[in-house]
Amino acid sequence: MTVDTLQAQQQLIIRQRLRLMVNQYEIHAVTPDGQEAGILAFAQQKRMAFKEQVTLYTDDTKQVPVFGFKARQRIDLGATYDVTDANGAPIGLFKKIFKESLIRSTWRLEQPGFGEMVGRETNQLVAILRRFVESLSWLPYHFDFVLADRPVFSVVKKWGLRDRYVVTIHDPRVDRRLVAAMSVALDALQAR
C-alpha cells in the first residue's frame, strides 16, 4: 500500500481479526461495486496497555509502518491521541469528549488546515442500550463526522460474528490516514 492509494479511496472496509492477546485490524479498499478489495493497511493494538499506541503497517508482516496513533497520557477517559505518519510528522489528532459521551459517544478530530470535526453516534437509543445493558454491547452503531454541519465521513459497524466497519468518505479533502485511525480507534477504544 502507498499513502497515495489510501488517499484515493472514497470508501474503506475495516475488519477486526479475532486474536487472544491483541486486537488486529485489516483496512481494505472497496471496488466501485461495493465489494471488499485488497488490504491497504494492517493495525495491531496490545490489549490492556497503559499508554495506548496503534501502528498501521502496509500488511500483516508488520515490516513497513505507514502511520499510527498514540495517547499523549496514560489511560485517561479524555485522552488526546496524536496521529502521525511513519516518520512521526503530525497528521492530526482525536479525542473523546467525555461529558457528551455519557449518553452518546462523541469524538473531536482535528486536521491541520482543515478544521475541527465532531463525530457522534447517530442513534441515541442504540447508544444508551449499548452502555447500560451489557448483553447488548455488540449492537451495531453508526457515527457521522461533520465539519460545520457538512458531512466529512461516516463509520457504520455491521452485523456479523467479527467486527466489520464500512467507512464512507464524503469530503475529498480529509486525510484518509486520520479517517482510518479514527475508525480503528472506534473499535479499540469505544468501550472506555
Short mmCIF file of N, CA and C in Angstrom, two decimals:
data_model
loop_
_atom_site.label_atom_id
_atom_site.label_comp_id
_atom_site.label_asym_id
_atom_site.label_seq_id
_atom_site.Cartn_x
_atom_site.Cartn_y
_atom_site.Cartn_z
N MET A 1 0.82 -1.18 0.00
CA MET A 1 0.00 0.00 0.00
C MET A 1 0.86 1.24 0.00
N THR A 2 0.44 2.23 -0.74
CA THR A 2 1.07 3.53 -0.67
C THR A 2 0.07 4.51 -0.08
N VAL A 3 0.58 5.59 0.44
CA VAL A 3 -0.31 6.62 1.00
C VAL A 3 -1.20 7.17 -0.09
N ASP A 4 -0.67 7.33 -1.32
CA ASP A 4 -1.48 7.84 -2.43
C ASP A 4 -2.67 6.92 -2.72
N THR A 5 -2.46 5.61 -2.66
CA THR A 5 -3.55 4.66 -2.88
C THR A 5 -4.62 4.83 -1.82
N LEU A 6 -4.21 4.94 -0.58
CA LEU A 6 -5.16 5.14 0.52
C LEU A 6 -5.91 6.45 0.34
N GLN A 7 -5.20 7.53 0.00
CA GLN A 7 -5.83 8.85 -0.13
C GLN A 7 -6.85 8.90 -1.26
N ALA A 8 -6.74 8.01 -2.23
CA ALA A 8 -7.67 7.99 -3.37
C ALA A 8 -8.98 7.29 -3.05
N GLN A 9 -9.08 6.62 -1.91
CA GLN A 9 -10.27 5.84 -1.58
C GLN A 9 -11.44 6.72 -1.16
N GLN A 10 -12.63 6.34 -1.62
CA GLN A 10 -13.87 7.00 -1.20
C GLN A 10 -14.61 6.17 -0.16
N GLN A 11 -14.19 4.90 -0.04
CA GLN A 11 -14.80 4.01 0.94
C GLN A 11 -13.75 3.01 1.41
N LEU A 12 -13.86 2.60 2.66
CA LEU A 12 -12.97 1.61 3.24
C LEU A 12 -13.81 0.56 3.97
N ILE A 13 -13.29 -0.64 4.05
CA ILE A 13 -13.88 -1.66 4.90
C ILE A 13 -12.81 -2.07 5.91
N ILE A 14 -13.19 -2.05 7.17
CA ILE A 14 -12.26 -2.41 8.24
C ILE A 14 -12.78 -3.66 8.91
N ARG A 15 -11.92 -4.66 9.01
CA ARG A 15 -12.28 -5.93 9.65
C ARG A 15 -11.38 -6.15 10.85
N GLN A 16 -11.98 -6.61 11.92
CA GLN A 16 -11.19 -7.00 13.08
C GLN A 16 -10.90 -8.49 13.00
N ARG A 17 -9.66 -8.87 13.22
CA ARG A 17 -9.28 -10.28 13.32
C ARG A 17 -9.43 -10.69 14.78
N LEU A 18 -9.89 -11.90 15.00
CA LEU A 18 -10.03 -12.41 16.36
C LEU A 18 -8.71 -13.00 16.83
N ARG A 19 -8.11 -12.41 17.85
CA ARG A 19 -6.86 -12.88 18.43
C ARG A 19 -6.97 -12.78 19.93
N LEU A 20 -6.21 -13.61 20.65
CA LEU A 20 -6.32 -13.70 22.09
C LEU A 20 -5.72 -12.49 22.83
N MET A 21 -4.51 -12.10 22.51
CA MET A 21 -3.80 -11.09 23.30
C MET A 21 -3.72 -9.71 22.64
N VAL A 22 -4.14 -9.59 21.38
CA VAL A 22 -4.05 -8.31 20.68
C VAL A 22 -5.32 -8.10 19.85
N ASN A 23 -5.60 -6.84 19.57
CA ASN A 23 -6.62 -6.50 18.58
C ASN A 23 -5.89 -6.29 17.27
N GLN A 24 -6.38 -6.90 16.21
CA GLN A 24 -5.79 -6.72 14.88
C GLN A 24 -6.89 -6.28 13.92
N TYR A 25 -6.51 -5.40 13.00
CA TYR A 25 -7.47 -4.84 12.05
C TYR A 25 -6.87 -4.84 10.65
N GLU A 26 -7.70 -5.17 9.68
CA GLU A 26 -7.33 -5.07 8.27
C GLU A 26 -8.15 -3.94 7.67
N ILE A 27 -7.48 -3.04 6.95
CA ILE A 27 -8.17 -1.96 6.27
C ILE A 27 -8.12 -2.28 4.78
N HIS A 28 -9.31 -2.44 4.18
CA HIS A 28 -9.42 -2.85 2.79
C HIS A 28 -9.92 -1.71 1.90
N ALA A 29 -9.48 -1.73 0.66
CA ALA A 29 -10.05 -0.87 -0.38
C ALA A 29 -11.42 -1.43 -0.72
N VAL A 30 -12.21 -0.64 -1.43
CA VAL A 30 -13.54 -1.07 -1.86
C VAL A 30 -13.65 -0.84 -3.36
N THR A 31 -14.14 -1.85 -4.08
CA THR A 31 -14.31 -1.73 -5.53
C THR A 31 -15.49 -0.81 -5.83
N PRO A 32 -15.60 -0.31 -7.07
CA PRO A 32 -16.73 0.57 -7.41
C PRO A 32 -18.11 -0.05 -7.16
N ASP A 33 -18.20 -1.38 -7.19
CA ASP A 33 -19.50 -2.02 -6.94
C ASP A 33 -19.71 -2.36 -5.46
N GLY A 34 -18.82 -1.85 -4.58
CA GLY A 34 -19.00 -2.00 -3.14
C GLY A 34 -18.41 -3.25 -2.52
N GLN A 35 -17.62 -4.00 -3.29
CA GLN A 35 -17.02 -5.23 -2.78
C GLN A 35 -15.67 -4.94 -2.12
N GLU A 36 -15.33 -5.76 -1.15
CA GLU A 36 -14.04 -5.65 -0.46
C GLU A 36 -12.91 -6.01 -1.42
N ALA A 37 -11.87 -5.18 -1.44
CA ALA A 37 -10.72 -5.42 -2.30
C ALA A 37 -9.48 -5.66 -1.43
N GLY A 38 -8.30 -5.41 -1.96
CA GLY A 38 -7.05 -5.70 -1.27
C GLY A 38 -6.83 -4.91 0.00
N ILE A 39 -5.91 -5.43 0.82
CA ILE A 39 -5.57 -4.78 2.09
C ILE A 39 -4.74 -3.53 1.81
N LEU A 40 -5.16 -2.42 2.41
CA LEU A 40 -4.42 -1.16 2.32
C LEU A 40 -3.50 -0.97 3.52
N ALA A 41 -3.93 -1.49 4.67
CA ALA A 41 -3.13 -1.35 5.89
C ALA A 41 -3.55 -2.41 6.89
N PHE A 42 -2.65 -2.67 7.83
CA PHE A 42 -2.86 -3.65 8.89
C PHE A 42 -2.48 -2.98 10.21
N ALA A 43 -3.36 -3.11 11.21
CA ALA A 43 -3.10 -2.48 12.51
C ALA A 43 -3.11 -3.52 13.61
N GLN A 44 -2.31 -3.25 14.64
CA GLN A 44 -2.30 -4.12 15.80
C GLN A 44 -2.24 -3.26 17.06
N GLN A 45 -3.06 -3.64 18.05
CA GLN A 45 -3.09 -2.93 19.33
C GLN A 45 -2.96 -3.95 20.45
N LYS A 46 -2.04 -3.71 21.37
CA LYS A 46 -1.93 -4.57 22.54
C LYS A 46 -3.09 -4.27 23.47
N ARG A 47 -3.71 -5.31 23.98
CA ARG A 47 -4.78 -5.12 24.95
C ARG A 47 -4.17 -4.81 26.31
N MET A 48 -4.90 -4.05 27.11
CA MET A 48 -4.51 -3.73 28.48
C MET A 48 -3.21 -2.90 28.56
N ALA A 49 -2.91 -2.13 27.54
CA ALA A 49 -1.72 -1.28 27.57
C ALA A 49 -2.00 -0.06 28.44
N PHE A 50 -0.96 0.43 29.12
CA PHE A 50 -1.12 1.61 29.96
C PHE A 50 -1.14 2.90 29.15
N LYS A 51 -0.49 2.88 28.02
CA LYS A 51 -0.50 4.04 27.14
C LYS A 51 -0.80 3.54 25.74
N GLU A 52 -2.01 3.84 25.28
CA GLU A 52 -2.48 3.31 24.01
C GLU A 52 -1.59 3.76 22.85
N GLN A 53 -1.23 2.79 22.01
CA GLN A 53 -0.48 3.07 20.80
C GLN A 53 -0.86 2.02 19.77
N VAL A 54 -1.21 2.47 18.58
CA VAL A 54 -1.55 1.58 17.48
C VAL A 54 -0.74 2.01 16.26
N THR A 55 -0.03 1.07 15.68
CA THR A 55 0.74 1.33 14.46
C THR A 55 0.07 0.62 13.30
N LEU A 56 -0.07 1.32 12.18
CA LEU A 56 -0.63 0.72 10.98
C LEU A 56 0.49 0.48 9.99
N TYR A 57 0.53 -0.72 9.46
CA TYR A 57 1.58 -1.18 8.55
C TYR A 57 1.00 -1.42 7.16
N THR A 58 1.88 -1.63 6.19
CA THR A 58 1.42 -1.92 4.83
C THR A 58 0.71 -3.27 4.75
N ASP A 59 1.08 -4.22 5.61
CA ASP A 59 0.44 -5.54 5.62
C ASP A 59 0.73 -6.24 6.95
N ASP A 60 0.26 -7.48 7.07
CA ASP A 60 0.38 -8.18 8.35
C ASP A 60 1.77 -8.73 8.66
N THR A 61 2.75 -8.50 7.79
CA THR A 61 4.12 -8.85 8.15
C THR A 61 4.71 -7.82 9.11
N LYS A 62 4.08 -6.68 9.20
CA LYS A 62 4.46 -5.58 10.10
C LYS A 62 5.91 -5.12 9.87
N GLN A 63 6.33 -5.13 8.61
CA GLN A 63 7.69 -4.70 8.27
C GLN A 63 7.78 -3.20 7.97
N VAL A 64 6.72 -2.65 7.35
CA VAL A 64 6.77 -1.26 6.91
C VAL A 64 5.64 -0.46 7.56
N PRO A 65 5.96 0.36 8.58
CA PRO A 65 4.92 1.20 9.18
C PRO A 65 4.53 2.33 8.23
N VAL A 66 3.24 2.70 8.27
CA VAL A 66 2.74 3.75 7.39
C VAL A 66 2.29 4.97 8.21
N PHE A 67 1.56 4.72 9.28
CA PHE A 67 1.12 5.77 10.19
C PHE A 67 0.63 5.11 11.47
N GLY A 68 0.24 5.92 12.45
CA GLY A 68 -0.25 5.36 13.69
C GLY A 68 -0.84 6.42 14.58
N PHE A 69 -1.34 5.99 15.73
CA PHE A 69 -1.82 6.96 16.71
C PHE A 69 -1.39 6.52 18.10
N LYS A 70 -1.22 7.51 18.96
CA LYS A 70 -0.70 7.26 20.31
C LYS A 70 -1.31 8.25 21.28
N ALA A 71 -1.67 7.76 22.47
CA ALA A 71 -2.21 8.62 23.52
C ALA A 71 -1.11 9.51 24.07
N ARG A 72 -1.45 10.75 24.36
CA ARG A 72 -0.49 11.66 24.97
C ARG A 72 -0.21 11.31 26.42
N GLN A 73 -1.21 10.76 27.10
CA GLN A 73 -1.06 10.43 28.51
C GLN A 73 -1.46 8.97 28.74
N ARG A 74 -1.16 8.49 29.92
CA ARG A 74 -1.56 7.12 30.26
C ARG A 74 -3.08 7.02 30.29
N ILE A 75 -3.58 5.83 30.51
CA ILE A 75 -5.03 5.59 30.46
C ILE A 75 -5.78 6.76 31.09
N ASP A 76 -6.68 7.33 30.30
CA ASP A 76 -7.42 8.52 30.70
C ASP A 76 -8.70 8.56 29.87
N LEU A 77 -9.83 8.79 30.51
CA LEU A 77 -11.10 8.81 29.80
C LEU A 77 -11.18 9.91 28.75
N GLY A 78 -10.42 10.98 28.92
CA GLY A 78 -10.44 12.08 27.96
C GLY A 78 -9.11 12.25 27.26
N ALA A 79 -8.39 11.16 27.04
CA ALA A 79 -7.06 11.24 26.44
C ALA A 79 -7.12 11.80 25.02
N THR A 80 -6.07 12.52 24.66
CA THR A 80 -5.89 13.00 23.30
C THR A 80 -4.94 12.05 22.60
N TYR A 81 -5.28 11.70 21.36
CA TYR A 81 -4.48 10.79 20.56
C TYR A 81 -3.91 11.53 19.36
N ASP A 82 -2.59 11.49 19.23
CA ASP A 82 -1.93 12.11 18.09
C ASP A 82 -1.78 11.09 16.98
N VAL A 83 -2.14 11.49 15.77
CA VAL A 83 -1.98 10.64 14.59
C VAL A 83 -0.77 11.18 13.83
N THR A 84 0.19 10.29 13.56
CA THR A 84 1.43 10.70 12.90
C THR A 84 1.74 9.77 11.74
N ASP A 85 2.56 10.27 10.80
CA ASP A 85 2.99 9.41 9.70
C ASP A 85 4.14 8.52 10.17
N ALA A 86 4.69 7.75 9.26
CA ALA A 86 5.74 6.78 9.62
C ALA A 86 6.99 7.46 10.18
N ASN A 87 7.20 8.73 9.85
CA ASN A 87 8.37 9.47 10.34
C ASN A 87 8.07 10.28 11.59
N GLY A 88 6.84 10.20 12.10
CA GLY A 88 6.49 10.93 13.31
C GLY A 88 5.92 12.32 13.05
N ALA A 89 5.76 12.71 11.78
CA ALA A 89 5.19 14.02 11.46
C ALA A 89 3.68 14.00 11.75
N PRO A 90 3.14 15.07 12.33
CA PRO A 90 1.72 15.08 12.69
C PRO A 90 0.79 15.09 11.48
N ILE A 91 -0.27 14.29 11.59
CA ILE A 91 -1.34 14.25 10.59
C ILE A 91 -2.59 14.91 11.17
N GLY A 92 -2.80 14.72 12.47
CA GLY A 92 -3.97 15.26 13.14
C GLY A 92 -4.08 14.67 14.53
N LEU A 93 -5.24 14.83 15.14
CA LEU A 93 -5.48 14.28 16.47
C LEU A 93 -6.95 14.01 16.65
N PHE A 94 -7.26 13.19 17.65
CA PHE A 94 -8.65 12.97 18.03
C PHE A 94 -8.73 12.80 19.54
N LYS A 95 -9.94 13.06 20.06
CA LYS A 95 -10.17 12.99 21.49
C LYS A 95 -11.64 12.70 21.74
N LYS A 96 -11.91 11.82 22.69
CA LYS A 96 -13.29 11.55 23.08
C LYS A 96 -13.75 12.69 23.98
N ILE A 97 -14.93 13.22 23.71
CA ILE A 97 -15.50 14.28 24.54
C ILE A 97 -16.30 13.58 25.64
N PHE A 98 -15.68 13.48 26.80
CA PHE A 98 -16.19 12.62 27.88
C PHE A 98 -17.62 12.98 28.30
N LYS A 99 -17.90 14.22 28.59
CA LYS A 99 -19.21 14.61 29.12
C LYS A 99 -20.32 14.28 28.12
N GLU A 100 -20.12 14.61 26.85
CA GLU A 100 -21.14 14.32 25.83
C GLU A 100 -21.26 12.82 25.58
N SER A 101 -20.19 12.08 25.85
CA SER A 101 -20.16 10.65 25.57
C SER A 101 -20.86 9.82 26.64
N LEU A 102 -21.32 10.44 27.70
CA LEU A 102 -22.02 9.67 28.73
C LEU A 102 -23.30 9.05 28.18
N ILE A 103 -23.98 9.74 27.29
CA ILE A 103 -25.21 9.23 26.69
C ILE A 103 -24.94 8.72 25.27
N ARG A 104 -24.24 9.52 24.47
CA ARG A 104 -23.98 9.17 23.07
C ARG A 104 -22.54 9.51 22.76
N SER A 105 -21.74 8.51 22.41
CA SER A 105 -20.30 8.74 22.19
C SER A 105 -20.07 9.86 21.19
N THR A 106 -19.13 10.75 21.57
CA THR A 106 -18.82 11.91 20.75
C THR A 106 -17.31 12.09 20.72
N TRP A 107 -16.77 12.30 19.53
CA TRP A 107 -15.33 12.48 19.33
C TRP A 107 -15.06 13.79 18.61
N ARG A 108 -13.91 14.38 18.91
CA ARG A 108 -13.45 15.59 18.22
C ARG A 108 -12.18 15.21 17.46
N LEU A 109 -12.12 15.57 16.19
CA LEU A 109 -10.94 15.33 15.36
C LEU A 109 -10.44 16.66 14.82
N GLU A 110 -9.13 16.77 14.69
CA GLU A 110 -8.54 17.95 14.08
C GLU A 110 -7.53 17.53 13.03
N GLN A 111 -7.61 18.18 11.88
CA GLN A 111 -6.64 18.01 10.81
C GLN A 111 -6.10 19.39 10.49
N PRO A 112 -4.78 19.60 10.60
CA PRO A 112 -4.22 20.92 10.33
C PRO A 112 -4.65 21.45 8.96
N GLY A 113 -5.10 22.71 8.95
CA GLY A 113 -5.51 23.35 7.71
C GLY A 113 -6.89 22.93 7.21
N PHE A 114 -7.55 22.06 7.93
CA PHE A 114 -8.87 21.57 7.51
C PHE A 114 -9.96 22.01 8.48
N GLY A 115 -9.67 21.89 9.76
CA GLY A 115 -10.64 22.31 10.76
C GLY A 115 -10.96 21.22 11.76
N GLU A 116 -11.87 21.54 12.67
CA GLU A 116 -12.27 20.62 13.73
C GLU A 116 -13.56 19.91 13.35
N MET A 117 -13.51 18.59 13.37
CA MET A 117 -14.67 17.77 13.06
C MET A 117 -15.23 17.19 14.36
N VAL A 118 -16.51 16.95 14.37
CA VAL A 118 -17.15 16.30 15.51
C VAL A 118 -17.88 15.07 14.98
N GLY A 119 -17.67 13.94 15.66
CA GLY A 119 -18.34 12.71 15.28
C GLY A 119 -19.13 12.17 16.45
N ARG A 120 -20.36 11.77 16.17
CA ARG A 120 -21.18 11.19 17.25
C ARG A 120 -22.07 10.09 16.70
N GLU A 121 -22.46 9.21 17.62
CA GLU A 121 -23.39 8.15 17.27
C GLU A 121 -24.70 8.77 16.80
N THR A 122 -25.25 8.21 15.74
CA THR A 122 -26.48 8.80 15.20
C THR A 122 -27.74 8.32 15.90
N ASN A 123 -27.71 7.15 16.51
CA ASN A 123 -28.90 6.59 17.12
C ASN A 123 -28.74 6.60 18.65
N GLN A 124 -29.43 7.53 19.29
CA GLN A 124 -29.28 7.68 20.74
C GLN A 124 -29.80 6.46 21.49
N LEU A 125 -30.88 5.83 21.01
CA LEU A 125 -31.42 4.65 21.68
C LEU A 125 -30.40 3.51 21.68
N VAL A 126 -29.78 3.25 20.54
CA VAL A 126 -28.76 2.20 20.45
C VAL A 126 -27.59 2.55 21.37
N ALA A 127 -27.19 3.82 21.39
CA ALA A 127 -26.08 4.25 22.25
C ALA A 127 -26.39 3.96 23.72
N ILE A 128 -27.59 4.28 24.15
CA ILE A 128 -27.98 4.05 25.55
C ILE A 128 -28.03 2.55 25.85
N LEU A 129 -28.63 1.78 24.97
CA LEU A 129 -28.71 0.33 25.17
C LEU A 129 -27.32 -0.29 25.28
N ARG A 130 -26.40 0.11 24.39
CA ARG A 130 -25.05 -0.45 24.42
C ARG A 130 -24.33 -0.12 25.73
N ARG A 131 -24.61 1.03 26.32
CA ARG A 131 -23.93 1.44 27.54
C ARG A 131 -24.49 0.77 28.79
N PHE A 132 -25.81 0.67 28.85
CA PHE A 132 -26.45 0.29 30.11
C PHE A 132 -26.96 -1.15 30.16
N VAL A 133 -26.93 -1.85 29.03
CA VAL A 133 -27.32 -3.27 29.01
C VAL A 133 -26.13 -4.03 28.43
N GLU A 134 -25.31 -4.57 29.33
CA GLU A 134 -24.04 -5.20 28.92
C GLU A 134 -24.23 -6.24 27.83
N SER A 135 -25.30 -7.01 27.89
CA SER A 135 -25.51 -8.06 26.89
C SER A 135 -25.81 -7.49 25.50
N LEU A 136 -26.02 -6.19 25.38
CA LEU A 136 -26.29 -5.56 24.08
C LEU A 136 -25.12 -4.72 23.57
N SER A 137 -23.96 -4.83 24.20
CA SER A 137 -22.81 -4.03 23.78
C SER A 137 -22.34 -4.37 22.36
N TRP A 138 -22.79 -5.49 21.81
CA TRP A 138 -22.44 -5.92 20.45
C TRP A 138 -23.24 -5.20 19.37
N LEU A 139 -24.28 -4.46 19.76
CA LEU A 139 -25.14 -3.82 18.77
C LEU A 139 -24.34 -2.97 17.78
N PRO A 140 -24.69 -3.03 16.51
CA PRO A 140 -24.03 -2.17 15.51
C PRO A 140 -24.29 -0.70 15.81
N TYR A 141 -23.39 0.14 15.34
CA TYR A 141 -23.59 1.57 15.52
C TYR A 141 -23.17 2.32 14.26
N HIS A 142 -23.56 3.59 14.24
CA HIS A 142 -23.29 4.46 13.09
C HIS A 142 -22.80 5.80 13.64
N PHE A 143 -21.65 6.24 13.17
CA PHE A 143 -21.10 7.55 13.53
C PHE A 143 -21.06 8.42 12.29
N ASP A 144 -21.47 9.67 12.43
CA ASP A 144 -21.28 10.67 11.39
C ASP A 144 -20.31 11.71 11.92
N PHE A 145 -19.32 12.04 11.11
CA PHE A 145 -18.33 13.06 11.44
C PHE A 145 -18.58 14.26 10.54
N VAL A 146 -18.76 15.42 11.16
CA VAL A 146 -19.12 16.63 10.41
C VAL A 146 -18.16 17.77 10.74
N LEU A 147 -18.09 18.69 9.81
CA LEU A 147 -17.33 19.93 9.97
C LEU A 147 -18.30 21.05 9.64
N ALA A 148 -18.67 21.84 10.63
CA ALA A 148 -19.63 22.93 10.45
C ALA A 148 -20.90 22.42 9.75
N ASP A 149 -21.43 21.31 10.25
CA ASP A 149 -22.65 20.68 9.74
C ASP A 149 -22.54 20.09 8.34
N ARG A 150 -21.33 20.05 7.77
CA ARG A 150 -21.11 19.38 6.48
C ARG A 150 -20.56 17.98 6.74
N PRO A 151 -21.12 16.95 6.12
CA PRO A 151 -20.60 15.60 6.34
C PRO A 151 -19.18 15.45 5.80
N VAL A 152 -18.32 14.82 6.61
CA VAL A 152 -16.93 14.58 6.20
C VAL A 152 -16.74 13.08 5.96
N PHE A 153 -17.13 12.25 6.93
CA PHE A 153 -17.09 10.81 6.74
C PHE A 153 -18.03 10.15 7.75
N SER A 154 -18.34 8.88 7.47
CA SER A 154 -19.18 8.11 8.39
C SER A 154 -18.57 6.74 8.58
N VAL A 155 -18.86 6.15 9.75
CA VAL A 155 -18.39 4.82 10.10
C VAL A 155 -19.60 4.03 10.57
N VAL A 156 -19.85 2.90 9.90
CA VAL A 156 -21.00 2.07 10.23
C VAL A 156 -20.51 0.68 10.61
N LYS A 157 -20.80 0.28 11.84
CA LYS A 157 -20.47 -1.08 12.29
C LYS A 157 -21.59 -2.00 11.79
N LYS A 158 -21.22 -3.07 11.09
CA LYS A 158 -22.18 -4.00 10.51
C LYS A 158 -22.41 -5.20 11.41
N TRP A 159 -23.54 -5.88 11.20
CA TRP A 159 -23.84 -7.12 11.91
C TRP A 159 -22.88 -8.20 11.46
N GLY A 160 -22.50 -9.09 12.36
CA GLY A 160 -21.66 -10.22 12.00
C GLY A 160 -20.93 -10.79 13.19
N LEU A 161 -20.34 -11.97 12.98
CA LEU A 161 -19.57 -12.62 14.05
C LEU A 161 -18.32 -11.83 14.39
N ARG A 162 -17.66 -11.28 13.36
CA ARG A 162 -16.49 -10.44 13.58
C ARG A 162 -16.88 -8.99 13.34
N ASP A 163 -16.21 -8.09 14.06
CA ASP A 163 -16.49 -6.67 13.85
C ASP A 163 -16.07 -6.28 12.44
N ARG A 164 -16.98 -5.60 11.74
CA ARG A 164 -16.74 -5.15 10.38
C ARG A 164 -17.34 -3.75 10.25
N TYR A 165 -16.57 -2.84 9.68
CA TYR A 165 -16.99 -1.46 9.57
C TYR A 165 -16.91 -1.01 8.12
N VAL A 166 -17.91 -0.25 7.69
CA VAL A 166 -17.88 0.38 6.38
C VAL A 166 -17.69 1.87 6.61
N VAL A 167 -16.63 2.41 6.04
CA VAL A 167 -16.28 3.82 6.21
C VAL A 167 -16.50 4.50 4.86
N THR A 168 -17.31 5.56 4.86
CA THR A 168 -17.59 6.30 3.64
C THR A 168 -17.06 7.72 3.80
N ILE A 169 -16.23 8.14 2.85
CA ILE A 169 -15.64 9.48 2.88
C ILE A 169 -16.48 10.39 1.99
N HIS A 170 -17.00 11.47 2.57
CA HIS A 170 -17.86 12.41 1.84
C HIS A 170 -17.09 13.63 1.37
N ASP A 171 -16.03 14.00 2.08
CA ASP A 171 -15.25 15.20 1.74
C ASP A 171 -13.86 14.75 1.28
N PRO A 172 -13.50 14.99 0.02
CA PRO A 172 -12.22 14.50 -0.50
C PRO A 172 -10.99 15.16 0.15
N ARG A 173 -11.19 16.23 0.89
CA ARG A 173 -10.04 16.93 1.49
C ARG A 173 -9.54 16.29 2.79
N VAL A 174 -10.34 15.41 3.39
CA VAL A 174 -9.94 14.81 4.66
C VAL A 174 -8.84 13.78 4.41
N ASP A 175 -7.86 13.76 5.28
CA ASP A 175 -6.74 12.83 5.18
C ASP A 175 -7.23 11.43 5.56
N ARG A 176 -7.12 10.49 4.64
CA ARG A 176 -7.62 9.14 4.87
C ARG A 176 -6.89 8.43 6.01
N ARG A 177 -5.65 8.84 6.30
CA ARG A 177 -4.93 8.25 7.42
C ARG A 177 -5.62 8.62 8.74
N LEU A 178 -6.09 9.86 8.85
CA LEU A 178 -6.82 10.30 10.03
C LEU A 178 -8.15 9.55 10.12
N VAL A 179 -8.83 9.39 8.99
CA VAL A 179 -10.10 8.65 8.95
C VAL A 179 -9.88 7.20 9.38
N ALA A 180 -8.85 6.55 8.83
CA ALA A 180 -8.57 5.14 9.16
C ALA A 180 -8.21 5.01 10.64
N ALA A 181 -7.38 5.91 11.15
CA ALA A 181 -7.01 5.86 12.57
C ALA A 181 -8.23 6.02 13.47
N MET A 182 -9.10 6.97 13.15
CA MET A 182 -10.30 7.18 13.96
C MET A 182 -11.21 5.97 13.88
N SER A 183 -11.33 5.36 12.72
CA SER A 183 -12.20 4.20 12.54
C SER A 183 -11.71 3.01 13.35
N VAL A 184 -10.41 2.77 13.36
CA VAL A 184 -9.84 1.69 14.18
C VAL A 184 -10.03 2.03 15.66
N ALA A 185 -9.83 3.29 16.02
CA ALA A 185 -9.99 3.70 17.41
C ALA A 185 -11.42 3.51 17.91
N LEU A 186 -12.40 3.69 17.03
CA LEU A 186 -13.79 3.48 17.45
C LEU A 186 -13.98 2.07 17.99
N ASP A 187 -13.35 1.09 17.37
CA ASP A 187 -13.45 -0.27 17.87
C ASP A 187 -12.55 -0.47 19.09
N ALA A 188 -11.32 -0.04 18.98
CA ALA A 188 -10.32 -0.31 20.01
C ALA A 188 -10.59 0.45 21.32
N LEU A 189 -11.16 1.64 21.22
CA LEU A 189 -11.30 2.50 22.40
C LEU A 189 -12.73 2.78 22.81
N GLN A 190 -13.71 2.39 22.02
CA GLN A 190 -15.10 2.78 22.23
C GLN A 190 -15.63 2.42 23.61
N ALA A 191 -15.26 1.30 24.14
CA ALA A 191 -15.84 0.86 25.41
C ALA A 191 -15.24 1.58 26.62
N ARG A 192 -14.29 2.46 26.40
CA ARG A 192 -13.64 3.10 27.55
C ARG A 192 -14.28 4.42 27.89
#
